[in-house]
Coordinates of C-alpha atoms in Angstrom, one line a residue:
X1 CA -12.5 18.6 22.2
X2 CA -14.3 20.8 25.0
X3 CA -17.8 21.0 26.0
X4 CA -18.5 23.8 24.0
X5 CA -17.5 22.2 20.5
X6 CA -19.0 19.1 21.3
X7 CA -22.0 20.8 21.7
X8 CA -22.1 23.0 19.0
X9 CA -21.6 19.8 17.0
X10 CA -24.0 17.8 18.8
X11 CA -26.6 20.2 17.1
X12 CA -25.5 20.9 13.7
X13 CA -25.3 16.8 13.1
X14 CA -28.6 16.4 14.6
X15 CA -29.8 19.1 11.9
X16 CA -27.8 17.8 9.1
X17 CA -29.7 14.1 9.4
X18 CA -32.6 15.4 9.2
X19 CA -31.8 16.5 5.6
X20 CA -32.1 14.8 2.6
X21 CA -29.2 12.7 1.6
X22 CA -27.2 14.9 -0.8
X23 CA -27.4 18.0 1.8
X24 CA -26.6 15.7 4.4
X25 CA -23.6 14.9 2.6
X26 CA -22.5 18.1 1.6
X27 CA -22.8 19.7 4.9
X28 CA -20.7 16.7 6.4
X29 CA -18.5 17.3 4.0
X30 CA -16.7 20.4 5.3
X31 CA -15.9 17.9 8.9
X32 CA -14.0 15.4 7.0
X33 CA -10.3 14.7 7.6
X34 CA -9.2 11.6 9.0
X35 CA -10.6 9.5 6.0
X36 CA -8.5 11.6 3.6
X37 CA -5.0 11.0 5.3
X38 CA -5.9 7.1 5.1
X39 CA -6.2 8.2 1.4
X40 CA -3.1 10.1 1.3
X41 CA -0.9 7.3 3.1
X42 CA -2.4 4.6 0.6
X43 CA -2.2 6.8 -2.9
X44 CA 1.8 5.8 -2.8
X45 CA 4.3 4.1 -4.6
X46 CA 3.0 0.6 -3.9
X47 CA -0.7 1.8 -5.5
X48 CA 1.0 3.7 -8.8
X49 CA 3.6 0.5 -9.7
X50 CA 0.1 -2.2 -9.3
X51 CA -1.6 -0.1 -11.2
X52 CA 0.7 1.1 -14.2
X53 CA 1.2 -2.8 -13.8
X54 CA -2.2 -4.2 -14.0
X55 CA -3.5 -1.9 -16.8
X56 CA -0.5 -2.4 -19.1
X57 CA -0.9 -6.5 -18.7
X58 CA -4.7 -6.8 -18.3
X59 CA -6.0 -4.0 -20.1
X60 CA -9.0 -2.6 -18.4
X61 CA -9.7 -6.0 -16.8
X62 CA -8.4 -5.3 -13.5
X63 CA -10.5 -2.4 -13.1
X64 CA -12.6 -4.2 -10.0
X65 CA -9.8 -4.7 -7.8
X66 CA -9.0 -1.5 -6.5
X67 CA -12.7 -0.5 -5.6
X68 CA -13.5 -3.8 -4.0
X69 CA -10.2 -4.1 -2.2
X70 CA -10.9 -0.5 -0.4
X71 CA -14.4 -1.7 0.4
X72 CA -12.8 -4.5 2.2
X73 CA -10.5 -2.0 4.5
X74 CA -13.3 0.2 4.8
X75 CA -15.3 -2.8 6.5
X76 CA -12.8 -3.4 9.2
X77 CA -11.6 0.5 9.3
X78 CA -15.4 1.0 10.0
X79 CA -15.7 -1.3 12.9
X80 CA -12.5 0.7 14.6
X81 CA -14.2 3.9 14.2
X82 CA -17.0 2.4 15.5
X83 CA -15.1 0.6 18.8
X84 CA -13.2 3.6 19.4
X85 CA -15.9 6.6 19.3
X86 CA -18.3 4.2 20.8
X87 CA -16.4 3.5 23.9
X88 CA -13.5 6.1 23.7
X89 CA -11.0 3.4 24.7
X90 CA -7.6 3.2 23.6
X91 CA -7.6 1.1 20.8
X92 CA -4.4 -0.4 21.9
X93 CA -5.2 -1.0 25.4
X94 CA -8.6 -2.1 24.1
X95 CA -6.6 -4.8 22.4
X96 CA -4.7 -5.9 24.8
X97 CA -6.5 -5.6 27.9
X98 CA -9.8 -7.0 26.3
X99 CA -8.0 -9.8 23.5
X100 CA -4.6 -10.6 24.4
X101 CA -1.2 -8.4 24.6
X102 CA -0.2 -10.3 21.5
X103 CA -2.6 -8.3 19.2
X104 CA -1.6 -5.3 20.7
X105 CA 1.9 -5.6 20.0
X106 CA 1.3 -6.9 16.9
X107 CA -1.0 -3.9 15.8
X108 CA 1.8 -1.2 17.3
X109 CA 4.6 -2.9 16.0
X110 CA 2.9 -3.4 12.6
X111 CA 2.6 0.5 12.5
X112 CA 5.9 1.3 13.6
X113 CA 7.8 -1.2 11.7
X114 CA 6.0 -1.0 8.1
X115 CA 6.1 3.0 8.6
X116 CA 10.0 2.9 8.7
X117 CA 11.0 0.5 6.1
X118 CA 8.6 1.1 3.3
X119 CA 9.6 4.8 3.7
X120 CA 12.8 3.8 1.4
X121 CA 11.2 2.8 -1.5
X122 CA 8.9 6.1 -1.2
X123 CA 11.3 8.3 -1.3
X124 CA 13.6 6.3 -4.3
X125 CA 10.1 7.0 -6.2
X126 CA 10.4 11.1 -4.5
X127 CA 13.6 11.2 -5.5
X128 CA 13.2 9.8 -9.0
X129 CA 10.1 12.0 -10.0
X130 CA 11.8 14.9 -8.3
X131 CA 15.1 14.3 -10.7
X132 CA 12.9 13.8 -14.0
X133 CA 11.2 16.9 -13.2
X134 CA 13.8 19.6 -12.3
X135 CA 16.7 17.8 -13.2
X136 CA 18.4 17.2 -9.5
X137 CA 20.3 14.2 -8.8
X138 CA 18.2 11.3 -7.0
X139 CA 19.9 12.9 -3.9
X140 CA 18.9 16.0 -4.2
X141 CA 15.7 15.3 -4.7
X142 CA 15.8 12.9 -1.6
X143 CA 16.8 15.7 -0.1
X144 CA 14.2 17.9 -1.3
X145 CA 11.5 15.3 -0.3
X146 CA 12.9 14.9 3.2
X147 CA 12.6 18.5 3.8
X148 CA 8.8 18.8 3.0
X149 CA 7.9 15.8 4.2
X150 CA 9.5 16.7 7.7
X151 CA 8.2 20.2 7.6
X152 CA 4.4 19.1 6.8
X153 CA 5.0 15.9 9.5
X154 CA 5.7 18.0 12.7
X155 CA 2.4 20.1 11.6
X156 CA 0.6 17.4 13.3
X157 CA 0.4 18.8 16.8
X158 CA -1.3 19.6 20.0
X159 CA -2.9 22.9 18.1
X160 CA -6.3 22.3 16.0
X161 CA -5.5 25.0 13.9
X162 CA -2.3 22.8 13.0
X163 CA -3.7 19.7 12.4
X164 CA -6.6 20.8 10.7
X165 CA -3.7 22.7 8.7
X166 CA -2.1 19.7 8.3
X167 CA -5.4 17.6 7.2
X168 CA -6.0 20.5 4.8
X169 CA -2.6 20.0 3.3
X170 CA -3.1 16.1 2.5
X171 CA -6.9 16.7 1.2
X172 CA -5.8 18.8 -1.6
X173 CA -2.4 16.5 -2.5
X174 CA -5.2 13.3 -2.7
X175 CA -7.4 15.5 -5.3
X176 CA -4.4 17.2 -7.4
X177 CA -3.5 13.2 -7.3
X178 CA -7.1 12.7 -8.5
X179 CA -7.3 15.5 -10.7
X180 CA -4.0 14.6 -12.5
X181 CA -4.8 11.3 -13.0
X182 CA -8.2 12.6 -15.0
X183 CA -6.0 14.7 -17.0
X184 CA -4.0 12.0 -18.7
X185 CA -7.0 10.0 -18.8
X186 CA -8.8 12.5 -20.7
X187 CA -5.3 13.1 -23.1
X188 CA -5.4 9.1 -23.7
X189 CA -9.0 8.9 -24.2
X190 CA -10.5 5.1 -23.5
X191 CA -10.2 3.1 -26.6
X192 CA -12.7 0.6 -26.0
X193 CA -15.7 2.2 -23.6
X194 CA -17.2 -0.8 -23.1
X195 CA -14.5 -2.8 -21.8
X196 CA -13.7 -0.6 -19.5
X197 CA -16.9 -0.4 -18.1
X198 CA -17.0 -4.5 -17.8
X199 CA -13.6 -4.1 -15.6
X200 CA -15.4 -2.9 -13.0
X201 CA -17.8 -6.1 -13.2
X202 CA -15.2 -8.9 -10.6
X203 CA -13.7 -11.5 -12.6
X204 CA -10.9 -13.8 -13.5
X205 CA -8.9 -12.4 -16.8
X206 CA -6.4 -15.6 -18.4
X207 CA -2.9 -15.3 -17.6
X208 CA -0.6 -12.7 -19.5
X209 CA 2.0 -14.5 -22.1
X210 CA 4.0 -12.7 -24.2
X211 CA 7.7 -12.1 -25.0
X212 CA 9.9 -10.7 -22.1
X213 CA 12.8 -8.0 -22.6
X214 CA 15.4 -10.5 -23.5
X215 CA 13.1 -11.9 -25.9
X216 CA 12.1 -15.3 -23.9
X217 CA 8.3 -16.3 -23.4
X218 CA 7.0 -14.9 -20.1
X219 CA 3.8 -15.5 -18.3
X220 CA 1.9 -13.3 -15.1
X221 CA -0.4 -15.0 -13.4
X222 CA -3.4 -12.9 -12.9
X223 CA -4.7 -14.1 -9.8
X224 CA -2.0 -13.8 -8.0
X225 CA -2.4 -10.0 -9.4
X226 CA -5.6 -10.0 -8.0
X227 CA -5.1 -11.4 -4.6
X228 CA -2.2 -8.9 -3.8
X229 CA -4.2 -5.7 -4.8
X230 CA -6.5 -7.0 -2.8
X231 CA -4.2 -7.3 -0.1
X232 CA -2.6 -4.3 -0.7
X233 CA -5.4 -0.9 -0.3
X234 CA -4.7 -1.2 3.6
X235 CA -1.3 -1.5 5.2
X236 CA -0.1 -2.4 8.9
X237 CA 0.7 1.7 9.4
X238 CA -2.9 3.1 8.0
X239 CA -5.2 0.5 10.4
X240 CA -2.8 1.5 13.2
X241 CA -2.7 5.2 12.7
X242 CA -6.7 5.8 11.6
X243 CA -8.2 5.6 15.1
X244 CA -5.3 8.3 16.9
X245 CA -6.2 10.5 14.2
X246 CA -9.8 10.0 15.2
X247 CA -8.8 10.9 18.9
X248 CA -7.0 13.9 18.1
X249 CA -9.4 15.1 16.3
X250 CA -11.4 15.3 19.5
X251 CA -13.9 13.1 17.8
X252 CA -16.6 11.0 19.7
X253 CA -20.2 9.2 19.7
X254 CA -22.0 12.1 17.8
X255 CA -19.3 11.8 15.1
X256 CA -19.8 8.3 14.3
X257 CA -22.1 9.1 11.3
X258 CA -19.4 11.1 10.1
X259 CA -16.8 8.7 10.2
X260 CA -18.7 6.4 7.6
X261 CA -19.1 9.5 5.3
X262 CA -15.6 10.2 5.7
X263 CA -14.3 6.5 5.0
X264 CA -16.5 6.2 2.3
X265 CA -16.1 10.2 0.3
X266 CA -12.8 10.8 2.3
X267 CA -11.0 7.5 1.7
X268 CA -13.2 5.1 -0.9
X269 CA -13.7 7.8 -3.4
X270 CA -10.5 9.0 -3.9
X271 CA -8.6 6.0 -3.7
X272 CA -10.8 4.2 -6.4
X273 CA -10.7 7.4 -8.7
X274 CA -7.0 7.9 -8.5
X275 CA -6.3 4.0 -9.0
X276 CA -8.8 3.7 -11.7
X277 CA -8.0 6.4 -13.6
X278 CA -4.1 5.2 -13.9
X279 CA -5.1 2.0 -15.0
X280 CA -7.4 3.0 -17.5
X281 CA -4.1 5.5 -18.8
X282 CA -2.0 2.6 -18.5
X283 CA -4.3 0.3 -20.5
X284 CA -4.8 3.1 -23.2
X285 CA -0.6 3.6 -23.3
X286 CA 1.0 -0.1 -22.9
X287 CA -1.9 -2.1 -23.4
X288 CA -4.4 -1.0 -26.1
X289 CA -1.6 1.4 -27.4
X290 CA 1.7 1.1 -29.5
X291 CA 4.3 1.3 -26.2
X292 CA 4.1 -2.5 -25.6
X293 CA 4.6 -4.2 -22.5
X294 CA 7.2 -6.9 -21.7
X295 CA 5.9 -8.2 -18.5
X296 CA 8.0 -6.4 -16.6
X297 CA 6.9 -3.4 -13.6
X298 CA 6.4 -0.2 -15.3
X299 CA 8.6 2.7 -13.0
X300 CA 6.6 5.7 -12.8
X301 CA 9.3 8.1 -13.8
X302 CA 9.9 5.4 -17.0
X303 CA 6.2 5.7 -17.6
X304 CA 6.5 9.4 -17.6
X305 CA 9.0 9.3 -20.5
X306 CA 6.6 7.2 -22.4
X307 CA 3.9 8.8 -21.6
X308 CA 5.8 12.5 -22.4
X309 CA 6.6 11.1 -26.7
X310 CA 5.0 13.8 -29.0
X311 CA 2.6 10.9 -30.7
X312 CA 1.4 10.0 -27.1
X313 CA 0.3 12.6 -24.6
X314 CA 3.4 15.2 -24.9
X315 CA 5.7 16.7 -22.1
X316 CA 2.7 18.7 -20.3
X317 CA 0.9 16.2 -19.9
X318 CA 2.5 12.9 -19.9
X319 CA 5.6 14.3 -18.0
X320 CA 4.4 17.5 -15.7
X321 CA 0.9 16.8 -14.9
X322 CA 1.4 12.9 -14.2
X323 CA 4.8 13.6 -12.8
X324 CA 3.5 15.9 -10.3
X325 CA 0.8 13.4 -9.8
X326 CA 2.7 10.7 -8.8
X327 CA 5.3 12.7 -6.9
X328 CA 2.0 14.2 -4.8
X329 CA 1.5 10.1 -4.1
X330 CA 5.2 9.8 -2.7
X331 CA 4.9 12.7 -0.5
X332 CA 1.5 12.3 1.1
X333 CA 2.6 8.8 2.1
X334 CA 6.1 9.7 3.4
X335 CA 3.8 11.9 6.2
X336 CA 1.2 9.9 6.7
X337 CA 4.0 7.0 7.5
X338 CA 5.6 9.6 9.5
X339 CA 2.5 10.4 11.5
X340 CA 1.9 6.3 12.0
X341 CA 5.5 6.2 13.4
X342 CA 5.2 8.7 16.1
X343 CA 1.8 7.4 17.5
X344 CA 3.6 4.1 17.6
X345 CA 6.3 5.1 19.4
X346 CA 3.6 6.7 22.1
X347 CA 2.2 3.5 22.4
X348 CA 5.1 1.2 22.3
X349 CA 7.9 2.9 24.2
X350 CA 5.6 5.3 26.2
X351 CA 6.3 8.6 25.4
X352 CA 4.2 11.4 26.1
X353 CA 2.1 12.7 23.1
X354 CA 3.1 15.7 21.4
X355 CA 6.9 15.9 23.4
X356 CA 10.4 15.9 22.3
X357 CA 10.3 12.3 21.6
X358 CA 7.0 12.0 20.2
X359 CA 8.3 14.1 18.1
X360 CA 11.5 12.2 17.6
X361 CA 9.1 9.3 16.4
X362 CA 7.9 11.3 13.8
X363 CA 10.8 12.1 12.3
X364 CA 12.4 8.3 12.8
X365 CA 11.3 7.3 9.4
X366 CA 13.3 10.3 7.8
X367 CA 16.0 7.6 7.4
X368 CA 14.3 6.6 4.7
X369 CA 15.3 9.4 2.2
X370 CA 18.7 7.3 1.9
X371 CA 16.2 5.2 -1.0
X372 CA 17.0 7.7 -3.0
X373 CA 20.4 6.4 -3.6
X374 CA 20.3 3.1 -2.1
X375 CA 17.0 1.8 -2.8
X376 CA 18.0 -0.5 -5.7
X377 CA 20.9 -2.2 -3.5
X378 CA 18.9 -3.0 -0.6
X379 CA 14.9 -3.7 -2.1
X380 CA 16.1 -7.7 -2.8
X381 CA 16.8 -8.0 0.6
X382 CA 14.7 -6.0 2.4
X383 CA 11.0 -6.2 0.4
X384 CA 10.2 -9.9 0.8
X385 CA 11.1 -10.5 4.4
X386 CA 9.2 -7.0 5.4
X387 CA 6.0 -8.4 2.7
X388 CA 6.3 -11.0 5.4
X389 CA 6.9 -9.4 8.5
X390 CA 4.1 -6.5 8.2
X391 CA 1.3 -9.3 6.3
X392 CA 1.7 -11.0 9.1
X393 CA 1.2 -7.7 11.7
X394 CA -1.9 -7.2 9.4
X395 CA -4.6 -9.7 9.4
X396 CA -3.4 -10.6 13.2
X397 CA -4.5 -7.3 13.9
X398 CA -7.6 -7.7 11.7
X399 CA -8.5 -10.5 13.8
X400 CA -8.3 -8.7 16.9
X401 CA -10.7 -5.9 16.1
X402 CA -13.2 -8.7 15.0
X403 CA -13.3 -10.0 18.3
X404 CA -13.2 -6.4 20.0
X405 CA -16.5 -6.1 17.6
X406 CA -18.3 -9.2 19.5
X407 CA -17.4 -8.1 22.7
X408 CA -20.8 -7.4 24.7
X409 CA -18.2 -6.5 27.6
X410 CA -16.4 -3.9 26.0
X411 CA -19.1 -2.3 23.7
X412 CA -22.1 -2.8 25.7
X413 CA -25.4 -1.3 24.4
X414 CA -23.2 -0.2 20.9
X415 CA -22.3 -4.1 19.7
X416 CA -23.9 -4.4 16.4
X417 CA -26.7 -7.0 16.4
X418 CA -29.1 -8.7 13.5
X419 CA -28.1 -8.6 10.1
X420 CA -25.7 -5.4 10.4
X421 CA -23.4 -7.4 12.6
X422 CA -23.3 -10.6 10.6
X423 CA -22.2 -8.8 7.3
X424 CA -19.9 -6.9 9.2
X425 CA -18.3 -9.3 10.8
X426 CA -18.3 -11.8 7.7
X427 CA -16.5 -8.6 5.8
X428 CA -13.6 -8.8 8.6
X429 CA -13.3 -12.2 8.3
X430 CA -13.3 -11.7 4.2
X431 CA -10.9 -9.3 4.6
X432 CA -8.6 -11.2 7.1
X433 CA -9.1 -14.3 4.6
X434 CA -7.7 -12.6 1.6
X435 CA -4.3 -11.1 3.8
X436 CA -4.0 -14.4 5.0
X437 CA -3.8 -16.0 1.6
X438 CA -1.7 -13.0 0.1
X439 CA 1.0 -13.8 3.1
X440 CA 0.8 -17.4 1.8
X441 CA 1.1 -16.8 -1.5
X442 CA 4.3 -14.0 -1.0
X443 CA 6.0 -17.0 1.1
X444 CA 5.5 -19.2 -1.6
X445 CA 6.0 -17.4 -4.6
X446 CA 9.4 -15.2 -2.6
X447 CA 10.7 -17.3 -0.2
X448 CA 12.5 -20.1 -1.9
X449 CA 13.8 -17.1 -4.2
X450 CA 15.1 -14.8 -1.3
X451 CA 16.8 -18.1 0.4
X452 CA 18.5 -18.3 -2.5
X453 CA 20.0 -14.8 -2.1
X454 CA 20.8 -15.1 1.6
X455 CA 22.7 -18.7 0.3
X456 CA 23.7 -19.7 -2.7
X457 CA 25.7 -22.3 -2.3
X458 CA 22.5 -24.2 -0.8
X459 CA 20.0 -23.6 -4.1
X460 CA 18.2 -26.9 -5.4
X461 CA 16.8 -27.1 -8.5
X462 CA 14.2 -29.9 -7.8
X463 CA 14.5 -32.6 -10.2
X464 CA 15.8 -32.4 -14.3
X465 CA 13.9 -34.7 -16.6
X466 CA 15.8 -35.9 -19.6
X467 CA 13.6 -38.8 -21.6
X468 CA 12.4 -40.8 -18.6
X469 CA 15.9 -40.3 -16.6
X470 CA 15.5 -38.3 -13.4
X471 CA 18.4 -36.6 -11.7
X472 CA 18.6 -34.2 -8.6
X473 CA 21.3 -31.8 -8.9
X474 CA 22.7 -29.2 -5.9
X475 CA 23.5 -26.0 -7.8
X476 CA 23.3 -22.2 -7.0
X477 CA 21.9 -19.8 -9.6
X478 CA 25.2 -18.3 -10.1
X479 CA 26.4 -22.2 -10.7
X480 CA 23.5 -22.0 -13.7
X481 CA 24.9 -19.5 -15.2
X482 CA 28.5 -20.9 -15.4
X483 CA 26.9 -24.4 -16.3
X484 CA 25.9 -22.7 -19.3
X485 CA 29.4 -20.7 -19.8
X486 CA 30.8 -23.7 -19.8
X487 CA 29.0 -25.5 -22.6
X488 CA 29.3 -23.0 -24.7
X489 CA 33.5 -22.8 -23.5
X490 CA 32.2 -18.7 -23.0
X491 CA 33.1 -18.4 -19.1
X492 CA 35.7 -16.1 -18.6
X493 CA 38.1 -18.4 -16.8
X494 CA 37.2 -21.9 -19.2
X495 CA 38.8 -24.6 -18.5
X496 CA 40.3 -24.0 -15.5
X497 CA 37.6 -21.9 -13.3
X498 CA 37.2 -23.4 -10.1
X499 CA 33.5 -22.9 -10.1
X500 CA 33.1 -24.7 -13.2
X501 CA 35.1 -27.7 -12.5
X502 CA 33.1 -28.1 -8.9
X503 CA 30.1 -28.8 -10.1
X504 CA 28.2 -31.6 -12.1
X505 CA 26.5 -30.4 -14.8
X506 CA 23.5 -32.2 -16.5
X507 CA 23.4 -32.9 -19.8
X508 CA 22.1 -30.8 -22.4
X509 CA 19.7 -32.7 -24.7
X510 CA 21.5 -32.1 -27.5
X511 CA 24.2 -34.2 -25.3
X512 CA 21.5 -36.5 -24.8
X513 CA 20.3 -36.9 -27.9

């Protein structure tokens, strides 16, 4: 930003906080940007799956989660505004010249990597919605979604008039996502007011039970529902990309005020109204309503169908308006991941911003529109490892930024003192807690389940109980399955398949018995 601008902006903030708060707000209101792409890159396919999820199994209950888990990101993304229009240091130089080149890496590389593979399962959900609604196949619409996505991507450049183009574009996807959302919520109505006004109160719901699909007793564990959308409001890719897009903005220390209205009416407020408003349609639909739930997740394009029945909310409705809705989600994300990418290959592989292969960055995650098709073959093995990969990029990064924020050597005369700088920092550390604990509880919960994918042949199940007697068998899921074949003298191949005849099988307790 020149001089001139800075200037000129200097003065109209200084007149702005002198006005009373709603003014003050409004008036800001027409500088916002940045806060509304971290909205746009968060309002995906990860945010509509948890919350068709969470609404169909808890009801309204859930209804905290969402607002409380973006007040958490909005602590720490606060605190990188604040380090980086304080001092105007390159955030990752400011890591890894003041920390440790480890955090550095680990904040770049968590921007790069989580932009490129989670771009898959964005555009299956592109693809799908685009299919449902004009009747492509899931390539096409791949297809279709890869050339927007491209198109609105490369926007982004040295120009203001094109990325404020660009931020314009994103703003009004987030509030036709918002605005959607209300529709449906208005065709639904809410059943029970008051319940859903106690969701928003934090608490503990009991575990889901019910009867699965096939018919057999299931259970979801509710905090474990909690603690990963808690975990979930604030990726690797937006922490990385928020403070470039600060930068190219041209933004400095007179916009600092601007950056917490624009996290909090940019980012906060359209997040929690989008997410809330699905769960509360969800609720009314699968939970409080006649479609039932199984415990299974609830595909957007599925919920669509349901959602479109005559007796429910009707094809406009149910089908176009939250269609579009969640097909705005897919999109914004796909270029906001896009925009992550390219700042990350600036960073990482030191290629001058706004060339050829910045540019080539960008479009790096395009590879992604091969979900479309292939999504379903490859999520088993590539969503737990990259759960893994990126929670770990995360809270690593977290922790940097909290030690950037008690640096009296980097921040001088701006580190936050008294009170302020306690909450903040226990926020961060809040915030890094509760990644921490969702990257524990994925490696628990996924791991033994994902080895058992990658081999087979090496399964345990741990120990079988039969009236005091304990045994220790070695067999792979596949084995289970034949175990039971050949009890019942069902497998294909009975007597004489190899599989069969390899392993021991435990008794059943009718054997016992």
């Amino acid at each position: 930003m020149n001089d001139h601008r800075t200037t000129d902006h200097t003065a109209r903030f200084a007149e702005l906080d002198a006005k009373p708060f709603v003014p003050r707000v409004a008036g800001y209101l027409r500088f916002m940007g940045p806060g509304y792409l971290q909205s746009a890159m968060t309002l995906g396919g990860g945010s509509a799956f948890a919350a068709l999820f969470g609404g169909a199994a808890f009801g309204y209950q859930l209804l905290w989660v969402a607002p409380a888990a973006m007040l958490l990101g909005i602590i720490v993304m606060s605190a990188v505004a604040w380090q980086t229009l304080s001092t105007g240091e390159d955030p990752y130089d400011a890591l890894r010249d003041r920390v440790h080149p480890i955090f550095a890496w680990m904040f770049a590389w968590g921007g790069l990597l989580s932009s490129i593979i989670w771009q898959f399962a964005q555009y299956a959900l592109a693809g799908a919605m685009i299919s449902m609604l004009f009747g492509t196949t899931p390539i096409g619409g791949g297809i279709i979604a890869l050339v927007w996505c491209v198109s609105v991507g490369l926007l982004h450049g040295r120009a203001p008039r094109f990325i404020r183009g660009y931020e314009l574009i994103l703003t009004g996807m987030v509030w036709f996502i918002v605005l959607s959302m209300a529709a449906v919520v208005v065709r639904t109505g809410i059943p029970n007011p008051g319940k859903m006004l106690a969701g928003f109160v934090p608490s503990i719901p009991e575990d889901w039970s019910g009867v699965n699909a096939d018919g057999k007793p299931a259970t979801i564990d509710s905090l474990t529902v909690i603690v990963s959308g808690l975990a979930a409001a604030v990726g690797a890719n937006m922490l990385f990309v928020y403070p470039y897009t600060l930068r190219k903005n041209g933004w400095g220390r007179d916009h600092r005020r601007l950056a917490r209205y624009d996290l909090v009416f940019g980012m906060f407020l359209p997040f929690s109204l989008a997410v809330s408003l699905m769960v509360i349609a969800s609720a009314a639909v699968f939970h409080y309503g006649d479609a039932g739930f199984t415990g299974a997740k609830i595909p957007p394009a599925k919920a669509a169908e349901i959602f479109a029945a005559p007796e429910r909310l009707g094809p406009v409705i149910g089908k176009w308006i939250f269609g579009l809705g969640i097909l705005a989600m897919a999109l914004s994300s796909i270029t906001m991941q896009m925009l992550a990418s390219g700042f990350a290959g600036v960073k990482l592989f030191g290629v001058k911003e706004d060339s050829i292969g910045h540019k080539g960055f960008i479009v790096l995650p395009a590879i992604g529109f091969l979900g479309a098709v292939f999504w379903g073959d490859i999520a088993p093995w590539v969503s737990v490892p990259t759960n893994i990969i990126c929670g770990l990029f995360l809270p690593v990064s977290y922790l940097g930024f909290t030690l950037l924020q008690r640096n009296r050597a980097f921040l001088g005369d701006d580190t936050p003192r008294g009170g302020l700088a306690t909450a903040w920092l226990a926020g961060m550390a809040l915030a890094t807690i509760v990644l921490t604990v969702f990257l524990a509880t994925v490696v628990v919960q996924q791991g033994p389940g994902f080895i058992e994918r990658l081999f087979p042949e090496t399964a345990e199940v741990e120990q079988v109980h039969h009236r005091g007697t304990e045994s220790t068998e070695r067999i792979s899921v596949v084995e289970e399955v034949h175990i039971e074949r050949h009890r019942a003298q069902t497998c294909p191949s009975f007597p004489t398949c190899v599989l069969c005849a390899s392993v021991v099988i435990p008794p059943s307790a009718e054997q016992i018995t």
